[in-house]
Coordinates of C-alpha atoms and ligand atoms in Angstrom, one line a residue:
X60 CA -12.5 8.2 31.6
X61 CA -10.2 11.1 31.5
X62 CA -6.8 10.2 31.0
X63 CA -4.9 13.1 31.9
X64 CA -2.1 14.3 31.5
X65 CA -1.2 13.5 35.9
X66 CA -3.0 10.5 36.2
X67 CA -2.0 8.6 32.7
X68 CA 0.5 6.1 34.5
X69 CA -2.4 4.5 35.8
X70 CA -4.5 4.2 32.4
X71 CA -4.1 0.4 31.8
X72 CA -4.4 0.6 27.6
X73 CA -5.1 -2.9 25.6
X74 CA -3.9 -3.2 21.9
X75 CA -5.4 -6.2 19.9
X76 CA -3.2 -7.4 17.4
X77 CA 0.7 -6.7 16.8
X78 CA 1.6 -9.8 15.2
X79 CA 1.8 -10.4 11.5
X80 CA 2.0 -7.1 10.9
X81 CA 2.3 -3.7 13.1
X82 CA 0.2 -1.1 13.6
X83 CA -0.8 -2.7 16.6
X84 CA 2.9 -3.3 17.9
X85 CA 3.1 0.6 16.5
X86 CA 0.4 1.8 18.6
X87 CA 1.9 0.4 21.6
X88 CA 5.1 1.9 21.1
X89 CA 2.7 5.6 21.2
X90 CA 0.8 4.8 24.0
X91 CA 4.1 3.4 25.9
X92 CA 5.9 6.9 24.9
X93 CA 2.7 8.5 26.5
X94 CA 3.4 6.9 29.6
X95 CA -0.3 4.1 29.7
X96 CA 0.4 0.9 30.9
X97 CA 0.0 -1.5 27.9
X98 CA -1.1 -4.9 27.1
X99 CA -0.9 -6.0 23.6
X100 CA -2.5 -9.3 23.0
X101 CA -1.6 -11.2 19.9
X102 CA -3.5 -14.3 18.7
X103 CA -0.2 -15.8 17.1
X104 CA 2.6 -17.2 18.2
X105 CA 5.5 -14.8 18.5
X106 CA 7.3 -14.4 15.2
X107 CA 10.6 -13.6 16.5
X108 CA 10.3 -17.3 18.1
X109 CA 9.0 -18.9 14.8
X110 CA 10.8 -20.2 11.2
X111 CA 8.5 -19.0 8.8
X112 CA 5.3 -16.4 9.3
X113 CA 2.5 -18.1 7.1
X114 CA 0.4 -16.3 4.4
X115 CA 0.2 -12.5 3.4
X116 CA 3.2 -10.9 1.5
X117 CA 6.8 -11.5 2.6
X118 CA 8.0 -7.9 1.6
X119 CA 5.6 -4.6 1.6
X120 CA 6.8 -1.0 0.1
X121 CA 7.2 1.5 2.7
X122 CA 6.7 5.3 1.8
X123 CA 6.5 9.2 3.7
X124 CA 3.4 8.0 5.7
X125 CA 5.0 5.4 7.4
X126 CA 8.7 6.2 7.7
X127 CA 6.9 9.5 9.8
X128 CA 5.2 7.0 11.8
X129 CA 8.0 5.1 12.5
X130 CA 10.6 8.5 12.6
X131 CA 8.1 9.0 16.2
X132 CA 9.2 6.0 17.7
X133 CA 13.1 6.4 16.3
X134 CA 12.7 3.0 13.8
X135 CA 12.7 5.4 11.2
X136 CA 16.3 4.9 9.9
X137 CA 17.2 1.5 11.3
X138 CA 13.8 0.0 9.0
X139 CA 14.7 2.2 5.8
X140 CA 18.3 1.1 6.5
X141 CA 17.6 -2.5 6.7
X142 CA 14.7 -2.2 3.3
X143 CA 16.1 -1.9 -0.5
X144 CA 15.4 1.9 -2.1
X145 CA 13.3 1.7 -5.0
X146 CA 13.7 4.7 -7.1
X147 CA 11.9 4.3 -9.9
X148 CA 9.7 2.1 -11.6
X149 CA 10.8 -0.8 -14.1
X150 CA 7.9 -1.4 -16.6
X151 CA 8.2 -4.9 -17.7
X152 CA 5.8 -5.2 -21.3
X153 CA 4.6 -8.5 -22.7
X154 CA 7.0 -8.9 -25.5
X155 CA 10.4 -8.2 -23.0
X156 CA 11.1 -4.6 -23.0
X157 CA 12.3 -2.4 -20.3
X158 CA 11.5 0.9 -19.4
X159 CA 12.2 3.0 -16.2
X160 CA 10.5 5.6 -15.1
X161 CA 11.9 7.6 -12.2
X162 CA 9.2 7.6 -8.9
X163 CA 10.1 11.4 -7.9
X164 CA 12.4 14.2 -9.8
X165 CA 14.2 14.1 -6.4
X166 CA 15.1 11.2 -6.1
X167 CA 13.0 10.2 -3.5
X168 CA 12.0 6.5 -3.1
X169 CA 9.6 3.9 -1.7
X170 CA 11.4 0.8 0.7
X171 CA 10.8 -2.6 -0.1
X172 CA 11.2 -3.7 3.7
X173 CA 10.3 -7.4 5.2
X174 CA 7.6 -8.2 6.7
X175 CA 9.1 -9.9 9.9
X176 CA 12.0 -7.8 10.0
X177 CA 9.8 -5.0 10.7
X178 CA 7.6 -6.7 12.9
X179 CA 10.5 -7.7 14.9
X180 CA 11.9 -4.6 15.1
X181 CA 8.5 -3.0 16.6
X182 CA 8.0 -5.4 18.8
X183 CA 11.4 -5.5 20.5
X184 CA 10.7 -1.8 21.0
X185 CA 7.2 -2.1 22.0
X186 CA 9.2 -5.2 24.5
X187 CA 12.2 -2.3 25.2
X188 CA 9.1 -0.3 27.2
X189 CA 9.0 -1.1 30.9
X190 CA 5.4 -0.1 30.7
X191 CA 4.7 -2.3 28.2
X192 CA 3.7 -6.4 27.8
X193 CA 3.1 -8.8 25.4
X194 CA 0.7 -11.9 25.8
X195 CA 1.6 -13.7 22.6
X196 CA -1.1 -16.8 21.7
X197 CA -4.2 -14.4 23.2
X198 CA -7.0 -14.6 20.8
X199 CA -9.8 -12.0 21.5
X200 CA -12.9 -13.9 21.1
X201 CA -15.1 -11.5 23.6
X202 CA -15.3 -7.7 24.9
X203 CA -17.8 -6.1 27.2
X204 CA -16.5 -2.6 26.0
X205 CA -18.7 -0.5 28.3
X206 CA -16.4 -2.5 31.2
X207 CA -13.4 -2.7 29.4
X208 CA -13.6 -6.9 30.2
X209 CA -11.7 -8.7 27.6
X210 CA -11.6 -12.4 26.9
X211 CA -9.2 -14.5 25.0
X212 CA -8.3 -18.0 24.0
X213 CA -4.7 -18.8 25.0
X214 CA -3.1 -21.9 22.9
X215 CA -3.7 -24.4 25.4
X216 CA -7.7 -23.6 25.2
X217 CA -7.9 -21.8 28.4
X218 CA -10.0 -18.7 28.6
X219 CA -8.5 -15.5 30.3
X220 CA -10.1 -12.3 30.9
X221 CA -8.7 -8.9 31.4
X222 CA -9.8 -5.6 32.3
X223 CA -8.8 -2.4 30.7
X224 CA -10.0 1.0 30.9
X225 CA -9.4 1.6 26.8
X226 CA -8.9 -0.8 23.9
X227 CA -7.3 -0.5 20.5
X228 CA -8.6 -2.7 18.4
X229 CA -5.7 -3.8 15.6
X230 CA -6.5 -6.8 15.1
X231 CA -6.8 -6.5 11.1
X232 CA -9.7 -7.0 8.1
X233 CA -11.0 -9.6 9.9
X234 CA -11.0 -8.1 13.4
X235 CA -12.7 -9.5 16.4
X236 CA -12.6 -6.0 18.0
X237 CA -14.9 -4.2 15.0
X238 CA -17.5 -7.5 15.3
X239 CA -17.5 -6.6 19.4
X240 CA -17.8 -3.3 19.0
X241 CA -20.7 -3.3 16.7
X242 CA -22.4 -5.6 19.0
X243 CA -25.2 -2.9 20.0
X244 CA -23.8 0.5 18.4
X245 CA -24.8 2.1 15.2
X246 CA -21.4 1.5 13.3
X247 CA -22.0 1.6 9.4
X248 CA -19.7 -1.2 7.9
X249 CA -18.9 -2.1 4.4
X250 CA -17.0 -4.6 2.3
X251 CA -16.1 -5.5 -0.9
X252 CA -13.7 -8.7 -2.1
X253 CA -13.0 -8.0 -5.6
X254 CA -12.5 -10.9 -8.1
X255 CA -8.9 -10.7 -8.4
X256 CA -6.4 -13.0 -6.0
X257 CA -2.8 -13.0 -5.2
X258 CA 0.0 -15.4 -5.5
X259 CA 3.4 -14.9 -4.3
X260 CA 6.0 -16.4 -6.6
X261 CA 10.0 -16.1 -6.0
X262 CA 12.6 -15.0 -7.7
X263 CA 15.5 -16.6 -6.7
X264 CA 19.2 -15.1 -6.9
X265 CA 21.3 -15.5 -10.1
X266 CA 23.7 -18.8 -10.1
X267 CA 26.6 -16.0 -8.6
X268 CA 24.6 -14.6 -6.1
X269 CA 23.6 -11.4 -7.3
X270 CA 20.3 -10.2 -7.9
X271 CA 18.4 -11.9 -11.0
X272 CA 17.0 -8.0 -11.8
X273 CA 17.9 -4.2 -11.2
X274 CA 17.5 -3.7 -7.4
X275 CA 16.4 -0.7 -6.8
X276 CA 13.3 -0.7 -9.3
X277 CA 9.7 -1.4 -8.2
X278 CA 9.5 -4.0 -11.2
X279 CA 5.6 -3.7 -12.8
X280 CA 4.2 -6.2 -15.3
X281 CA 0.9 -4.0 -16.4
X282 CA -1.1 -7.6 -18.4
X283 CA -4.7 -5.7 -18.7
X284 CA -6.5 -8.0 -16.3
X285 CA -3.0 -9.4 -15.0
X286 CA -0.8 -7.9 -13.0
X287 CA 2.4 -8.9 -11.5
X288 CA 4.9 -7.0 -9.1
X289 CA 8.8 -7.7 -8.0
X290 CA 10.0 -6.4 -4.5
X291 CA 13.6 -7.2 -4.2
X292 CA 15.0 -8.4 -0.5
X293 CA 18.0 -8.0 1.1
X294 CA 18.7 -11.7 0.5
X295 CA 19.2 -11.0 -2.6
X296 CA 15.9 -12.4 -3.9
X297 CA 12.7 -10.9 -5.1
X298 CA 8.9 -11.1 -4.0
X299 CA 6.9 -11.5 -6.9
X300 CA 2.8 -11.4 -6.5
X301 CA 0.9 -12.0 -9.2
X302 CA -2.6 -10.7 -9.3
X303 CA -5.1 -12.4 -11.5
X304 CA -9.1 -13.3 -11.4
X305 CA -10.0 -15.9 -9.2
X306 CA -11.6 -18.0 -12.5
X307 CA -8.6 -17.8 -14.5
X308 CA -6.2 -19.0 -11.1
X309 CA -8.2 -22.0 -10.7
X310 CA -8.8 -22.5 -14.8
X311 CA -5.0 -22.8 -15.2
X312 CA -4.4 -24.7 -12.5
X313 CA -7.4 -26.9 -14.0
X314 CA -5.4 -27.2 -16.6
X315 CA -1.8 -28.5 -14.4
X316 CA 1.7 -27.7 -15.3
X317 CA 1.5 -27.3 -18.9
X318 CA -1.8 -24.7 -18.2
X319 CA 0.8 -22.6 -16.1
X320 CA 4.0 -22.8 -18.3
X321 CA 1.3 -21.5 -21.2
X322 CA -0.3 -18.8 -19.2
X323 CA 2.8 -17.1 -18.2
X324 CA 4.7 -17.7 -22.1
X325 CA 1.7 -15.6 -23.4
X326 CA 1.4 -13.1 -20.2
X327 CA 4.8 -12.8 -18.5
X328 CA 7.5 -14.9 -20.7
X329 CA 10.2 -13.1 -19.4
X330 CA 9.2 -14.1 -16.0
X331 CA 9.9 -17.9 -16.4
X332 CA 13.5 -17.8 -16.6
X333 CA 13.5 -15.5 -13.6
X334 CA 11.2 -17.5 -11.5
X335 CA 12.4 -20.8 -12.9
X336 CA 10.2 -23.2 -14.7
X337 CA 10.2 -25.9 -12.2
X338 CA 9.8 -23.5 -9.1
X339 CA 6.9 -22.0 -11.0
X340 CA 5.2 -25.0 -12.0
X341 CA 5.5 -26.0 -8.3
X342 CA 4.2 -22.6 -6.6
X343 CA 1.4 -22.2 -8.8
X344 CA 0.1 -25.9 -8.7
X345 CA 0.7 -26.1 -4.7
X346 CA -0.4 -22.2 -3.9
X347 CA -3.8 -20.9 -3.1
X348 CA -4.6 -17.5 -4.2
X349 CA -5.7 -15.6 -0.9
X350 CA -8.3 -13.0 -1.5
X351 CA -8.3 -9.2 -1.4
X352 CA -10.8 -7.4 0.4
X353 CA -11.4 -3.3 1.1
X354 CA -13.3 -2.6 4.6
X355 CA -14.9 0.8 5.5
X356 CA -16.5 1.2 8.7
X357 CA -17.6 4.4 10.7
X358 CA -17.3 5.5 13.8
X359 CA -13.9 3.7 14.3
X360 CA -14.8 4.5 18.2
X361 CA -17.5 3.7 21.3
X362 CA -17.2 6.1 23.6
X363 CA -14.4 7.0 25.3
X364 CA -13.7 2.8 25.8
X365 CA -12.5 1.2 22.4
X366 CA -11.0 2.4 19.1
X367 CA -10.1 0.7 15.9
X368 CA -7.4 1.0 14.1
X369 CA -5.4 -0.3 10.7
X370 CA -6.8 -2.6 8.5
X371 CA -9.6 -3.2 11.3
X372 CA -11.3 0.5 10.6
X373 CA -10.2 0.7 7.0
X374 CA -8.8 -2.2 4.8
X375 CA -7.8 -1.6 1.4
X376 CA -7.1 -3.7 -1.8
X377 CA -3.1 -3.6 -2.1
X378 CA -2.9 -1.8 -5.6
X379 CA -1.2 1.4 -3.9
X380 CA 1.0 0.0 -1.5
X381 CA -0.8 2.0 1.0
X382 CA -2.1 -0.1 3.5
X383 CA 0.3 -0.6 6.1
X384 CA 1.2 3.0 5.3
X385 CA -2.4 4.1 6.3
X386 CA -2.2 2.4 9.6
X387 CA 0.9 3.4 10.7
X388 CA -0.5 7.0 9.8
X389 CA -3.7 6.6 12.1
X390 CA -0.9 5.8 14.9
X391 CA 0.7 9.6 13.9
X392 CA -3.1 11.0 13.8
X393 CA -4.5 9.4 17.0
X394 CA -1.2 11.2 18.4
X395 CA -1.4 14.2 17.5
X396 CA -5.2 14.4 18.6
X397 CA -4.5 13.3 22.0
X398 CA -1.9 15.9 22.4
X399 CA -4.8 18.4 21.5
X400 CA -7.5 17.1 24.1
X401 CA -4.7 16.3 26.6
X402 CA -5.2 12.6 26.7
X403 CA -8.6 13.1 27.4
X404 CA -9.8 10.2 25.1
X405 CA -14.2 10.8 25.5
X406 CA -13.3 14.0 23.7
X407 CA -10.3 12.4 21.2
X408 CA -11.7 9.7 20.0
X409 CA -14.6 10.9 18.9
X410 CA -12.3 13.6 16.7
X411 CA -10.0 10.9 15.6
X412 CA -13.3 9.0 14.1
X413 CA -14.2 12.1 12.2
X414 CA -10.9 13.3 11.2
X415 CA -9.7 9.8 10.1
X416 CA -12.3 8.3 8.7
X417 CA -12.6 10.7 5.5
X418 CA -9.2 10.0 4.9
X419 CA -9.0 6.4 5.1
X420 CA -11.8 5.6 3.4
X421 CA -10.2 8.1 0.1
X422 CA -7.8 5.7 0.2
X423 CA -9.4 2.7 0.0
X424 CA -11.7 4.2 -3.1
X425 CA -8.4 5.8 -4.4
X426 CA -6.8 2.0 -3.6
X427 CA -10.0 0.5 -5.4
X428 CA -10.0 3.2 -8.4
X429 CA -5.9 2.2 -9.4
X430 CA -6.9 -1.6 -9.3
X431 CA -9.5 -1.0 -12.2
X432 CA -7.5 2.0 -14.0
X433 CA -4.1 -0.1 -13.8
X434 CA -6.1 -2.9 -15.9
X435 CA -7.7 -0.6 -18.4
X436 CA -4.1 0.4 -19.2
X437 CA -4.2 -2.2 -21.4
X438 CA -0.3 -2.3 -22.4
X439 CA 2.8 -0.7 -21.1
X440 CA 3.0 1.8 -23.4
X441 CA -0.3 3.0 -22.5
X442 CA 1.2 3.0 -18.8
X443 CA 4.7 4.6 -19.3
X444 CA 2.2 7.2 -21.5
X445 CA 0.3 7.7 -18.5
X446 CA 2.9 8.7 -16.4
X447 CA 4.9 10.3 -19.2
X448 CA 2.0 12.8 -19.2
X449 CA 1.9 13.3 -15.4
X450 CA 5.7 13.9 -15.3
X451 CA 5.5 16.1 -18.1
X452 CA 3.1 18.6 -16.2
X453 CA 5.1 17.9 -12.7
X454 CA 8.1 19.4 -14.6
X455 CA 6.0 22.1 -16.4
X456 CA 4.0 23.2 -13.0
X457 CA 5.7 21.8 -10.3
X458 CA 4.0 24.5 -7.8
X459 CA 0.4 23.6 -9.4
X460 CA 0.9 20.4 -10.2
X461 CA 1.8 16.9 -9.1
X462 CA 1.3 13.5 -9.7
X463 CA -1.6 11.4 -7.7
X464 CA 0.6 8.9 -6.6
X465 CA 3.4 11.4 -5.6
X466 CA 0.8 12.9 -3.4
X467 CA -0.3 9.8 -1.9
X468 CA 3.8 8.2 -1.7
X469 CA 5.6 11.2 -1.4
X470 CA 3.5 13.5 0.7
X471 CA 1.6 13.5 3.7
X472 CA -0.6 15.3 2.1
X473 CA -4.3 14.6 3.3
X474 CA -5.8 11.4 1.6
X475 CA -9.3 13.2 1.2
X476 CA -7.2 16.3 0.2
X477 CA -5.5 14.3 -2.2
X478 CA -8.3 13.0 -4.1
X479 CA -9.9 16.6 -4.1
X480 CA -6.7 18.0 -5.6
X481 CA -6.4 15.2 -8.2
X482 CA -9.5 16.3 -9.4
X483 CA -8.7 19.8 -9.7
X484 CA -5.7 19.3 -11.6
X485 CA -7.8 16.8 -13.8
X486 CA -10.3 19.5 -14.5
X487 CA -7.0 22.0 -15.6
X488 CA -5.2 19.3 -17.7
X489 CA -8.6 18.9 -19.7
X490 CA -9.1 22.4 -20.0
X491 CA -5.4 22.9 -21.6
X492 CA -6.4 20.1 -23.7
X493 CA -9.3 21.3 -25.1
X494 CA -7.3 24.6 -25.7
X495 CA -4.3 23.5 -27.6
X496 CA -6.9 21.3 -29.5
X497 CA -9.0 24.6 -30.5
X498 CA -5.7 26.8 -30.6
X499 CA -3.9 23.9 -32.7
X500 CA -5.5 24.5 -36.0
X501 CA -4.9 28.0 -35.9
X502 CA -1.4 28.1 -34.7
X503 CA -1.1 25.7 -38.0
X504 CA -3.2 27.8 -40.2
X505 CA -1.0 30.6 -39.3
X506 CA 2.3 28.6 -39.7
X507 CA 1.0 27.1 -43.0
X508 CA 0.4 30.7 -44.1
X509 CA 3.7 32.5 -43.3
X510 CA 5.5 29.3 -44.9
X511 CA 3.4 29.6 -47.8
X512 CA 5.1 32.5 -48.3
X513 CA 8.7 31.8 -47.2
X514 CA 11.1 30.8 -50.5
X515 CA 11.2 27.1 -50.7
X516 CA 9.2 24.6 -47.9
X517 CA 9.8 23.2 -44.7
X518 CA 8.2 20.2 -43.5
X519 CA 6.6 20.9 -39.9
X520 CA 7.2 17.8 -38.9
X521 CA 5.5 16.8 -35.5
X522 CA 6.6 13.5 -33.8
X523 CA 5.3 11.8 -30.9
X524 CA 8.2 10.9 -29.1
X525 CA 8.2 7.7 -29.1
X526 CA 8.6 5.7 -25.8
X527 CA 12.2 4.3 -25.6
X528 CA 12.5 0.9 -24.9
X529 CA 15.6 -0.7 -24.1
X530 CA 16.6 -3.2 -26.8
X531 CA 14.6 -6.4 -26.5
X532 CA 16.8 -9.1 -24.6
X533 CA 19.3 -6.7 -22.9
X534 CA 21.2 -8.5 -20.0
X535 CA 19.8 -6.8 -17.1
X536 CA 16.1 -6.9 -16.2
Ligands
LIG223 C1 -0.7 -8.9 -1.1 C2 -0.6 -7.7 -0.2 C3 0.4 -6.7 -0.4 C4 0.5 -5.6 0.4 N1 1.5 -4.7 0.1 C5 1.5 -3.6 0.9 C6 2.6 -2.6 0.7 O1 3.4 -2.7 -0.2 N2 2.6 -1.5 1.4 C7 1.6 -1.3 2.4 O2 1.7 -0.2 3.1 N3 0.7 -2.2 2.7 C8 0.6 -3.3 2.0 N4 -0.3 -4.3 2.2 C9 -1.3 -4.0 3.3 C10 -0.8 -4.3 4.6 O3 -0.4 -5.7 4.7 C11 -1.9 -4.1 5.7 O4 -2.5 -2.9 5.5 C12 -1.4 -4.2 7.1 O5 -0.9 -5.5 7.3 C13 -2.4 -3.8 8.1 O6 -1.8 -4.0 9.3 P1 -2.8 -4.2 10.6 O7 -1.8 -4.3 11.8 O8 -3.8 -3.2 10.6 O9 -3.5 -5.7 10.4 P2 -2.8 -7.1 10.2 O10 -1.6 -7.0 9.4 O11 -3.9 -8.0 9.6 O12 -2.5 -7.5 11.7 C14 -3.5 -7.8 12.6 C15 -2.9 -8.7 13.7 O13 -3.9 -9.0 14.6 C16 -3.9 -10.3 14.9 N5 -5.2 -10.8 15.2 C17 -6.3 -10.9 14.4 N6 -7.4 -11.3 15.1 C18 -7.0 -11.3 16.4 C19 -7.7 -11.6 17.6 N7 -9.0 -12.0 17.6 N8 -7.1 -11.6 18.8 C20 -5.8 -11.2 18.8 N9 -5.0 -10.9 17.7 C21 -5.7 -11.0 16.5 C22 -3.3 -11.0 13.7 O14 -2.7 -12.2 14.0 C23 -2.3 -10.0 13.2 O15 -1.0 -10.2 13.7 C24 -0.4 -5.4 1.4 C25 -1.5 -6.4 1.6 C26 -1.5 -7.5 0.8 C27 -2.6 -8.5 1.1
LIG224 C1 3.4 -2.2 -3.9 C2 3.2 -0.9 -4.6 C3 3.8 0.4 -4.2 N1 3.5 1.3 -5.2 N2 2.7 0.7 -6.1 C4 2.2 1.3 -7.3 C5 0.9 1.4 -7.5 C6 0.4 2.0 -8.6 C7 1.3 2.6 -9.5 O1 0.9 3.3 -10.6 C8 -0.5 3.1 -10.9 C9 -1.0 3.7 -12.0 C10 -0.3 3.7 -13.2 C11 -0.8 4.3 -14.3 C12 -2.0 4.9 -14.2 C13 -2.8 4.9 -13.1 C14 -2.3 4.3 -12.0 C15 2.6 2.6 -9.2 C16 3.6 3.3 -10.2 O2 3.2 4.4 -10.6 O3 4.7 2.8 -10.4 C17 3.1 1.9 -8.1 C18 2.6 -0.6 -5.8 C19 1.8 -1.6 -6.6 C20 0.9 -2.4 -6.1 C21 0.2 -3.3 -6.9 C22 0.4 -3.3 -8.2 CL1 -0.4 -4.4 -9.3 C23 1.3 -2.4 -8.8 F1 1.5 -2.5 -10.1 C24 2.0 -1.5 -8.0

């Protein structure tokens, strides 16, 4: 089907999946702005209409790949101006220290931004579209792709069927849309759940009102084989997800209250307090972790009749922030391809497979590879090291040089790109390494000569700088 450029008012466009989260409610804002008639089906209920969305995190960090997604549709400001800046990076270690590193020498930040707010927000605009409708409570449990037929499951049971001449398929790890549309194609698919789960725990606001930590901080508690994050919200409260094997969540909470109150004094005292003993005990005991999983699939398209997008063609484990980020970037991509081939999608969605995929799927290894490195980093100081080191040569070789995940926040660089260049730089850090380390001894064998003749001695003293951490207990977290 060619949809061009003339003729696109009458391409009738389905997108599965804009609830929860938004790619989906994204997409439909691009192919509204293109001028398709839309239908986006969502299997919830809609969230503007409902007290509390269930499961997945309540706050997500939003970074250069999204905001340009969202700068398309004009939600750029109005989402980054309604999420909390978080400039730099608040390393909590286990004995109570502090240490800040900032994310980007200018100032740049990621956005803490909710979850419902910005689902809202996308789909009042998808809503503000005349060309565009929502069917809230449509489950897709069936496609004939070659025909474009659709069937879904309302909330009262019934079974409704639609016909569309292209499909999106949104509809997240889990999606209905992938399992259709590798019903009789050669699609490769792959997934991996890795042994870790996540809890959300919150931190409430102090007894005045005011946050319980620094704001603007993404707030990091590197354990080894723990991990635990703070997002702060505008209510004044903070998101905390704690990440932690699957055997030790269910051998704590084995072991009831007392198990919990002695797994976070040895991992994350400082976090009680925060949290709140009570509200901790009660979380942990009552929550249960929800797994993570990373999905590759290729092609992401059949013919010129369905493509997926999101977490549905590539979901990633969370330990980048980069997942929503991603998908809201394959909404930019698909764009910009079917700007190239005129809306003619037999010839555009076969590119946007080949020119996605590659990237996505960097980014679920790259997502994949910081989940393992993050634990081998096996105490803060090793961390704040880590990304004393990569600051160090940003600030050295700023034109040759820059941080892997200031290329993958900060930039839209490429994901594939990204990982190529990481590589490189890898290769010329080593080789500097190796070179002071052979051009050491003889810069000191030549220093220890001249002073061995200079009246009186020296002392060459070489320090490490030590890492600076704020004094253990200070006031603010
Ligand atoms: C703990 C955690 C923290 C995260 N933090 C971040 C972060 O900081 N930054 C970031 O960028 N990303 C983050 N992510 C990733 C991000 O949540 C996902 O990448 C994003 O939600 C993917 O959006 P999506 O629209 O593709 O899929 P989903 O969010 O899964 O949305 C799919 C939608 O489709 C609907 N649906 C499903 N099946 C059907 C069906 N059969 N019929 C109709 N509708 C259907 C669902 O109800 C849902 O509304 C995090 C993820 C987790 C788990
Ligand atoms: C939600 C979100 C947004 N960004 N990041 C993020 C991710 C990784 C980071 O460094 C990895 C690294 C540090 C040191 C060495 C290698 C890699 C940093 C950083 O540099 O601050 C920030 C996260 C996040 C998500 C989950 C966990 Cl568990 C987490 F800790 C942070």
């Amino acid at each position: 089907m060619d949809g061009d450029k003339n003729d696109q008012s009458t391409v009738k466009a389905a997108v599965i999946g804009g609830g929860l989260i938004m790619v989906g409610a994204l997409q439909a804002c691009y192919l509204a702005k293109r001028g398709f008639q839309v239908d986006l089906y969502e299997g919830r209920q809609d969230i503007r209409t409902v007290e509390e969305a269930k499961g997945r995190s309540i706050n997500l960090a939003l970074s250069v790949r999204g905001r340009a997604a969202l700068h398309h549709v004009g939600l750029e400001e109005e989402i980054t101006a309604a999420g909390i800046p978080m400039r730099a990076r608040r390393i909590h270690n286990r004995a109570g220290g502090l240490h800040n590193q900032p994310y980007d020498k200018d100032g740049q930040a990621i956005f803490s931004v909710s979850r419902r707010n910005l689902n809202e927000k996308l789909l009042t605009k998808a809503e503000s579209f005349p060309n565009v409708k929502l069917h809230f409570q449509h489950r897709l449990v069936r496609a004939d792709l070659d025909k474009g037929e659709l069937q879904f499951t309302t909330s009262s049971g019934d079974t409704v069927t639609a016909t569309h001449d292209i499909t999106f398929g949104a509809d997240g790890a889990y999606s209905a849309m992938r399992r259709e549309l590798m019903r009789g194609n050669r699609i490769n698919f792959s997934q991996e759940y890795i042994p870790h789960g996540y809890m959300e725990l919150k931190i409430p606001p102090t007894e005045d009102g005011g946050f319980a930590m620094l704001p603007n901080f993404l707030h990091i508690w590197p354990r080894d084989e723990f991990m635990m994050i703070a997002l702060p919200n505008q209510d004044h409260t903070f998101t905390g997800t704690l990440f932690v094997p699957f055997a030790i969540f269910e051998k704590v909470q084995e072991r009831g209250e007392d198990g919990v109150i002695e797994f976070f004094t040895k991992n994350f005292p400082d976090a009680i307090p925060l949290i709140g003993e009570e509200s901790l005990k009660n979380t942990f005991m009552s929550t249960k972790a929800l797994p993570m999983v990373s999905v590759k699939c290729y092609p992401y398209h059949r013919k010129d009749k369905a493509v997926l997008m999101g977490d549905a063609a590539h979901a990633m484990v969370p330990f980048y922030g980069q997942g929503m980020n991603c998908g809201f970037e394959d909404c930019v991509v698909l764009d910009e391809i079917l700007n190239k081939h005129n809306n003619n999608f037999k010839t555009a969605l076969p590119e946007f497979s080949q020119v996605r995929s590659p990237d996505a799927q960097a980014m679920c290894d790259l997502a994949l590879y910081n989940y393992v490195e993050m634990r081998h980093l096996v105490n803060s100081k090793l961390f704040m090291l880590n990304k004393k080191i990569d600051d160090f040569l940003y600030w050295l070789l700023p034109k040759s040089y820059m941080p892997l995940y200031n290329m993958v926040t900060f930039s839209r660089i490429r994901y594939s790109i990204v990982i190529s260049k990481w590589k490189q730089q890898k290769k010329f850090v080593r080789f500097c390494l190796i070179s002071a380390l052979f051009a050491l001894p003889m810069i000191a064998g030549t220093g220890y000569w001249q002073r061995s003749n200079l009246s009186g001695h020296r002392r060459f003293n070489f320090h490490w700088r030590n890492i600076r951490w704020e004094k253990i207990g200070s006031k603010q977290r």
